[in-house]
Amino acid sequence: MFITKDTQLCMSLSGRPGNFGTRFHNYLYQKLGLNFIYKAFTTEDIEHAVKGIRALGIRGCAVSMPFKESCMPFLDEISPSAQAIQSVNTIVNSNGYLKAYNTDYIAIAKLIAKNQLDPTASVIVQGSGGMAKAVVAAFRDAGFDNVKVVARNAQTGKYLADLYGFDYFPTLENLMADILVNVTPIGMAGAKEANDVAFPTSLIDQAKVAFDVVAQPANTPFIAYATKQGKQVISGAEVIVLQAVEQFELYTGQRPDDILISEAAEYARASS
């Protein structure tokens, strides 16, 4: 498909742009014959970047760290999914009106339901950034009331725990839980802790569910170890695909079938 004056642009804004979203969305545009194109960007001026989305008629924008909260003052409406956690990862432009969503929150909520996680189970969420906020909020809204927030940063960790009425812990020492959720860069490709397991193996051994939001690689050291131990696992690859599908539907009004989604995800992961 050729780019024309009528081609609609979607984009991403990230401190460290990657290829997954670009390849995922463009693959689906091509397969579905949609006159769209997707491009990744970064910026040092979030205010004018958002104003550019409005001024240039850019249809949609995925927002990653460190812009998920700093973009909010420049938007027209914050949807319940983003309002719940005061964090944005998707902007949709409808004739100059910018509405914000958080498809991270939507994806986590859907994965909790899909995997039939028991709300009476105990949960440890390790991490305190924007994505951790989406995770903790989704567990709370799914009816979980025994959630511990563990973070090395006491200020953000305590803030996150207090925000949703849970307890904060500075370390994992002497803690146990049925569900372990990693929302840190531990195990992420390219990170300094890429080869580390996100939780002590003794803690994984006693748990029932291992949930990692790290998407690259899909089989993090945490997920690999938990799989060997026969635990129920939920990978970051599932999170990134599901949140991207939600974005795609918001931008285009179309939802691809599961086969096409799998094809797009495989294509995106091949060179992301």
C-alpha positions as a Python dict, from the first residue, in 0.01 Angstrom:
ca = {
    (1, 'M'): (0, 0, 0),
    (2, 'F'): (132, 342, -96),
    (3, 'I'): (143, 637, 142),
    (4, 'T'): (-95, 912, 27),
    (5, 'K'): (-223, 1241, 161),
    (6, 'D'): (-503, 1045, 327),
    (7, 'T'): (-273, 801, 509),
    (8, 'Q'): (-330, 823, 884),
    (9, 'L'): (-22, 833, 1106),
    (10, 'C'): (1, 659, 1441),
    (11, 'M'): (312, 679, 1653),
    (12, 'S'): (482, 604, 1981),
    (13, 'L'): (666, 829, 2224),
    (14, 'S'): (928, 660, 2438),
    (15, 'G'): (1251, 742, 2611),
    (16, 'R'): (1400, 436, 2441),
    (17, 'P'): (1206, 364, 2119),
    (18, 'G'): (1182, 0, 2015),
    (19, 'N'): (1061, -191, 1712),
    (20, 'F'): (787, -411, 1857),
    (21, 'G'): (498, -164, 1825),
    (22, 'T'): (614, -37, 1487),
    (23, 'R'): (635, -384, 1338),
    (24, 'F'): (319, -511, 1510),
    (25, 'H'): (93, -227, 1398),
    (26, 'N'): (235, -193, 1045),
    (27, 'Y'): (200, -568, 989),
    (28, 'L'): (-169, -550, 1079),
    (29, 'Y'): (-229, -238, 870),
    (30, 'Q'): (-85, -415, 567),
    (31, 'K'): (-272, -742, 621),
    (32, 'L'): (-605, -564, 676),
    (33, 'G'): (-555, -316, 392),
    (34, 'L'): (-575, -12, 619),
    (35, 'N'): (-437, 322, 502),
    (36, 'F'): (-231, 374, 819),
    (37, 'I'): (138, 391, 903),
    (38, 'Y'): (310, 366, 1242),
    (39, 'K'): (640, 527, 1346),
    (40, 'A'): (835, 537, 1672),
    (41, 'F'): (966, 866, 1814),
    (42, 'T'): (1133, 1006, 2121),
    (43, 'T'): (1132, 1364, 2248),
    (44, 'E'): (1287, 1600, 2498),
    (45, 'D'): (979, 1826, 2491),
    (46, 'I'): (666, 1632, 2583),
    (47, 'E'): (440, 1940, 2583),
    (48, 'H'): (514, 2031, 2224),
    (49, 'A'): (518, 1666, 2116),
    (50, 'V'): (159, 1629, 2239),
    (51, 'K'): (63, 1960, 2081),
    (52, 'G'): (210, 1825, 1757),
    (53, 'I'): (-21, 1522, 1775),
    (54, 'R'): (-317, 1756, 1788),
    (55, 'A'): (-188, 2008, 1533),
    (56, 'L'): (-84, 1750, 1270),
    (57, 'G'): (-389, 1527, 1305),
    (58, 'I'): (-191, 1223, 1416),
    (59, 'R'): (-455, 960, 1488),
    (60, 'G'): (-299, 779, 1782),
    (61, 'C'): (7, 769, 2002),
    (62, 'A'): (143, 500, 2231),
    (63, 'V'): (315, 650, 2534),
    (64, 'S'): (596, 478, 2723),
    (65, 'M'): (825, 578, 3007),
    (66, 'P'): (916, 845, 3100),
    (67, 'F'): (613, 1025, 2951),
    (68, 'K'): (316, 832, 3094),
    (69, 'E'): (238, 1090, 3359),
    (70, 'S'): (408, 1405, 3223),
    (71, 'C'): (185, 1402, 2911),
    (72, 'M'): (-138, 1421, 3110),
    (73, 'P'): (-169, 1801, 3158),
    (74, 'F'): (-181, 1850, 2781),
    (75, 'L'): (-473, 1614, 2709),
    (76, 'D'): (-846, 1685, 2686),
    (77, 'E'): (-993, 1377, 2855),
    (78, 'I'): (-862, 1095, 3072),
    (79, 'S'): (-1058, 769, 3038),
    (80, 'P'): (-1140, 557, 3346),
    (81, 'S'): (-858, 310, 3262),
    (82, 'A'): (-601, 591, 3283),
    (83, 'Q'): (-780, 786, 3554),
    (84, 'A'): (-768, 483, 3782),
    (85, 'I'): (-390, 493, 3793),
    (86, 'Q'): (-312, 849, 3680),
    (87, 'S'): (-94, 710, 3403),
    (88, 'V'): (-139, 716, 3025),
    (89, 'N'): (-4, 479, 2763),
    (90, 'T'): (-239, 560, 2471),
    (91, 'I'): (-363, 886, 2318),
    (92, 'V'): (-641, 888, 2059),
    (93, 'N'): (-695, 1200, 1849),
    (94, 'S'): (-1052, 1255, 1726),
    (95, 'N'): (-1061, 1574, 1519),
    (96, 'G'): (-821, 1751, 1752),
    (97, 'Y'): (-970, 1615, 2075),
    (98, 'L'): (-713, 1410, 2266),
    (99, 'K'): (-845, 1131, 2487),
    (100, 'A'): (-612, 920, 2701),
    (101, 'Y'): (-633, 552, 2791),
    (102, 'N'): (-418, 298, 2971),
    (103, 'T'): (-418, -30, 2781),
    (104, 'D'): (-151, -166, 3019),
    (105, 'Y'): (-417, -162, 3291),
    (106, 'I'): (-673, -314, 3053),
    (107, 'A'): (-429, -589, 2950),
    (108, 'I'): (-337, -682, 3308),
    (109, 'A'): (-704, -689, 3410),
    (110, 'K'): (-790, -917, 3118),
    (111, 'L'): (-499, -1151, 3192),
    (112, 'I'): (-605, -1180, 3558),
    (113, 'A'): (-953, -1280, 3440),
    (114, 'K'): (-834, -1506, 3155),
    (115, 'N'): (-602, -1700, 3384),
    (116, 'Q'): (-870, -1725, 3654),
    (117, 'L'): (-641, -1598, 3927),
    (118, 'D'): (-800, -1647, 4268),
    (119, 'P'): (-876, -1314, 4441),
    (120, 'T'): (-825, -1478, 4779),
    (121, 'A'): (-462, -1551, 4687),
    (122, 'S'): (-174, -1347, 4827),
    (123, 'V'): (27, -1136, 4584),
    (124, 'I'): (371, -976, 4578),
    (125, 'V'): (424, -702, 4321),
    (126, 'Q'): (791, -612, 4284),
    (127, 'G'): (843, -263, 4139),
    (128, 'S'): (696, 84, 4184),
    (129, 'G'): (700, 258, 3843),
    (130, 'G'): (413, 346, 3611),
    (131, 'M'): (359, -11, 3499),
    (132, 'A'): (357, -129, 3861),
    (133, 'K'): (76, 118, 3925),
    (134, 'A'): (-125, -46, 3645),
    (135, 'V'): (-57, -392, 3789),
    (136, 'V'): (-147, -304, 4149),
    (137, 'A'): (-462, -120, 4044),
    (138, 'A'): (-575, -409, 3824),
    (139, 'F'): (-530, -661, 4106),
    (140, 'R'): (-716, -436, 4350),
    (141, 'D'): (-1002, -385, 4107),
    (142, 'A'): (-1019, -761, 4050),
    (143, 'G'): (-1096, -805, 4420),
    (144, 'F'): (-751, -893, 4558),
    (145, 'D'): (-697, -752, 4908),
    (146, 'N'): (-373, -928, 5010),
    (147, 'V'): (-115, -748, 4797),
    (148, 'K'): (236, -653, 4908),
    (149, 'V'): (436, -390, 4717),
    (150, 'V'): (811, -447, 4726),
    (151, 'A'): (1046, -180, 4593),
    (152, 'R'): (1399, -61, 4657),
    (153, 'N'): (1282, 300, 4618),
    (154, 'A'): (1107, 362, 4949),
    (155, 'Q'): (943, 685, 4838),
    (156, 'T'): (771, 548, 4527),
    (157, 'G'): (710, 208, 4681),
    (158, 'K'): (535, 343, 4988),
    (159, 'Y'): (338, 591, 4776),
    (160, 'L'): (215, 312, 4549),
    (161, 'A'): (119, 84, 4837),
    (162, 'D'): (-61, 363, 5023),
    (163, 'L'): (-242, 473, 4707),
    (164, 'Y'): (-425, 140, 4685),
    (165, 'G'): (-440, 50, 5055),
    (166, 'F'): (-170, -218, 5058),
    (167, 'D'): (152, -270, 5255),
    (168, 'Y'): (499, -166, 5142),
    (169, 'F'): (817, -366, 5201),
    (170, 'P'): (1171, -258, 5108),
    (171, 'T'): (1294, -615, 5045),
    (172, 'L'): (1161, -964, 4973),
    (173, 'E'): (1322, -1101, 5288),
    (174, 'N'): (1089, -1328, 5489),
    (175, 'L'): (799, -1271, 5248),
    (176, 'M'): (586, -1535, 5077),
    (177, 'A'): (293, -1519, 4833),
    (178, 'D'): (85, -1734, 4602),
    (179, 'I'): (130, -1497, 4305),
    (180, 'L'): (463, -1328, 4224),
    (181, 'V'): (461, -1035, 3982),
    (182, 'N'): (780, -879, 3848),
    (183, 'V'): (745, -519, 3730),
    (184, 'T'): (1116, -432, 3733),
    (185, 'P'): (1383, -448, 3459),
    (186, 'I'): (1528, -763, 3615),
    (187, 'G'): (1552, -1020, 3335),
    (188, 'M'): (1502, -766, 3056),
    (189, 'A'): (1722, -797, 2749),
    (190, 'G'): (1983, -522, 2753),
    (191, 'A'): (1940, -442, 3122),
    (192, 'K'): (2230, -482, 3362),
    (193, 'E'): (2033, -756, 3542),
    (194, 'A'): (1931, -933, 3219),
    (195, 'N'): (2051, -1273, 3337),
    (196, 'D'): (1909, -1250, 3689),
    (197, 'V'): (1597, -1424, 3820),
    (198, 'A'): (1354, -1160, 3947),
    (199, 'F'): (1272, -1348, 4269),
    (200, 'P'): (1474, -1584, 4491),
    (201, 'T'): (1423, -1941, 4372),
    (202, 'S'): (1303, -2042, 4719),
    (203, 'L'): (1024, -1785, 4689),
    (204, 'I'): (927, -1910, 4343),
    (205, 'D'): (927, -2270, 4470),
    (206, 'Q'): (651, -2195, 4723),
    (207, 'A'): (440, -1981, 4485),
    (208, 'K'): (163, -2095, 4252),
    (209, 'V'): (180, -1830, 3979),
    (210, 'A'): (472, -1646, 3817),
    (211, 'F'): (374, -1327, 3633),
    (212, 'D'): (643, -1122, 3455),
    (213, 'V'): (565, -800, 3268),
    (214, 'V'): (909, -796, 3102),
    (215, 'A'): (834, -856, 2734),
    (216, 'Q'): (1184, -900, 2592),
    (217, 'P'): (1271, -1180, 2609),
    (218, 'A'): (939, -1359, 2646),
    (219, 'N'): (1114, -1639, 2836),
    (220, 'T'): (1285, -1436, 3108),
    (221, 'P'): (1501, -1617, 3367),
    (222, 'F'): (1206, -1580, 3609),
    (223, 'I'): (957, -1736, 3367),
    (224, 'A'): (1206, -2005, 3261),
    (225, 'Y'): (1268, -2115, 3619),
    (226, 'A'): (900, -2106, 3716),
    (227, 'T'): (808, -2311, 3408),
    (228, 'K'): (1063, -2578, 3504),
    (229, 'Q'): (905, -2592, 3849),
    (230, 'G'): (561, -2649, 3697),
    (231, 'K'): (416, -2315, 3805),
    (232, 'Q'): (137, -2134, 3622),
    (233, 'V'): (313, -1863, 3422),
    (234, 'I'): (200, -1538, 3258),
    (235, 'S'): (466, -1370, 3045),
    (236, 'G'): (531, -1011, 2950),
    (237, 'A'): (495, -1117, 2588),
    (238, 'E'): (126, -1173, 2659),
    (239, 'V'): (98, -829, 2819),
    (240, 'I'): (266, -638, 2538),
    (241, 'V'): (60, -810, 2268),
    (242, 'L'): (-273, -763, 2446),
    (243, 'Q'): (-212, -396, 2524),
    (244, 'A'): (-104, -338, 2162),
    (245, 'V'): (-422, -503, 2031),
    (246, 'E'): (-628, -273, 2253),
    (247, 'Q'): (-440, 25, 2108),
    (248, 'F'): (-488, -99, 1752),
    (249, 'E'): (-864, -123, 1806),
    (250, 'L'): (-878, 227, 1956),
    (251, 'Y'): (-692, 373, 1657),
    (252, 'T'): (-866, 186, 1375),
    (253, 'G'): (-1200, 63, 1511),
    (254, 'Q'): (-1106, -290, 1403),
    (255, 'R'): (-1000, -589, 1612),
    (256, 'P'): (-796, -855, 1428),
    (257, 'D'): (-874, -1222, 1482),
    (258, 'D'): (-651, -1433, 1707),
    (259, 'I'): (-461, -1593, 1419),
    (260, 'L'): (-365, -1257, 1271),
    (261, 'I'): (-270, -1124, 1615),
    (262, 'S'): (-38, -1423, 1665),
    (263, 'E'): (119, -1367, 1323),
    (264, 'A'): (176, -998, 1395),
    (265, 'A'): (326, -1073, 1737),
    (266, 'E'): (564, -1333, 1593),
    (267, 'Y'): (669, -1091, 1318),
    (268, 'A'): (720, -808, 1569),
    (269, 'R'): (925, -1019, 1808),
    (270, 'A'): (1153, -1142, 1530),
    (271, 'S'): (1334, -808, 1506),
    (272, 'S'): (1213, -600, 1799),
}
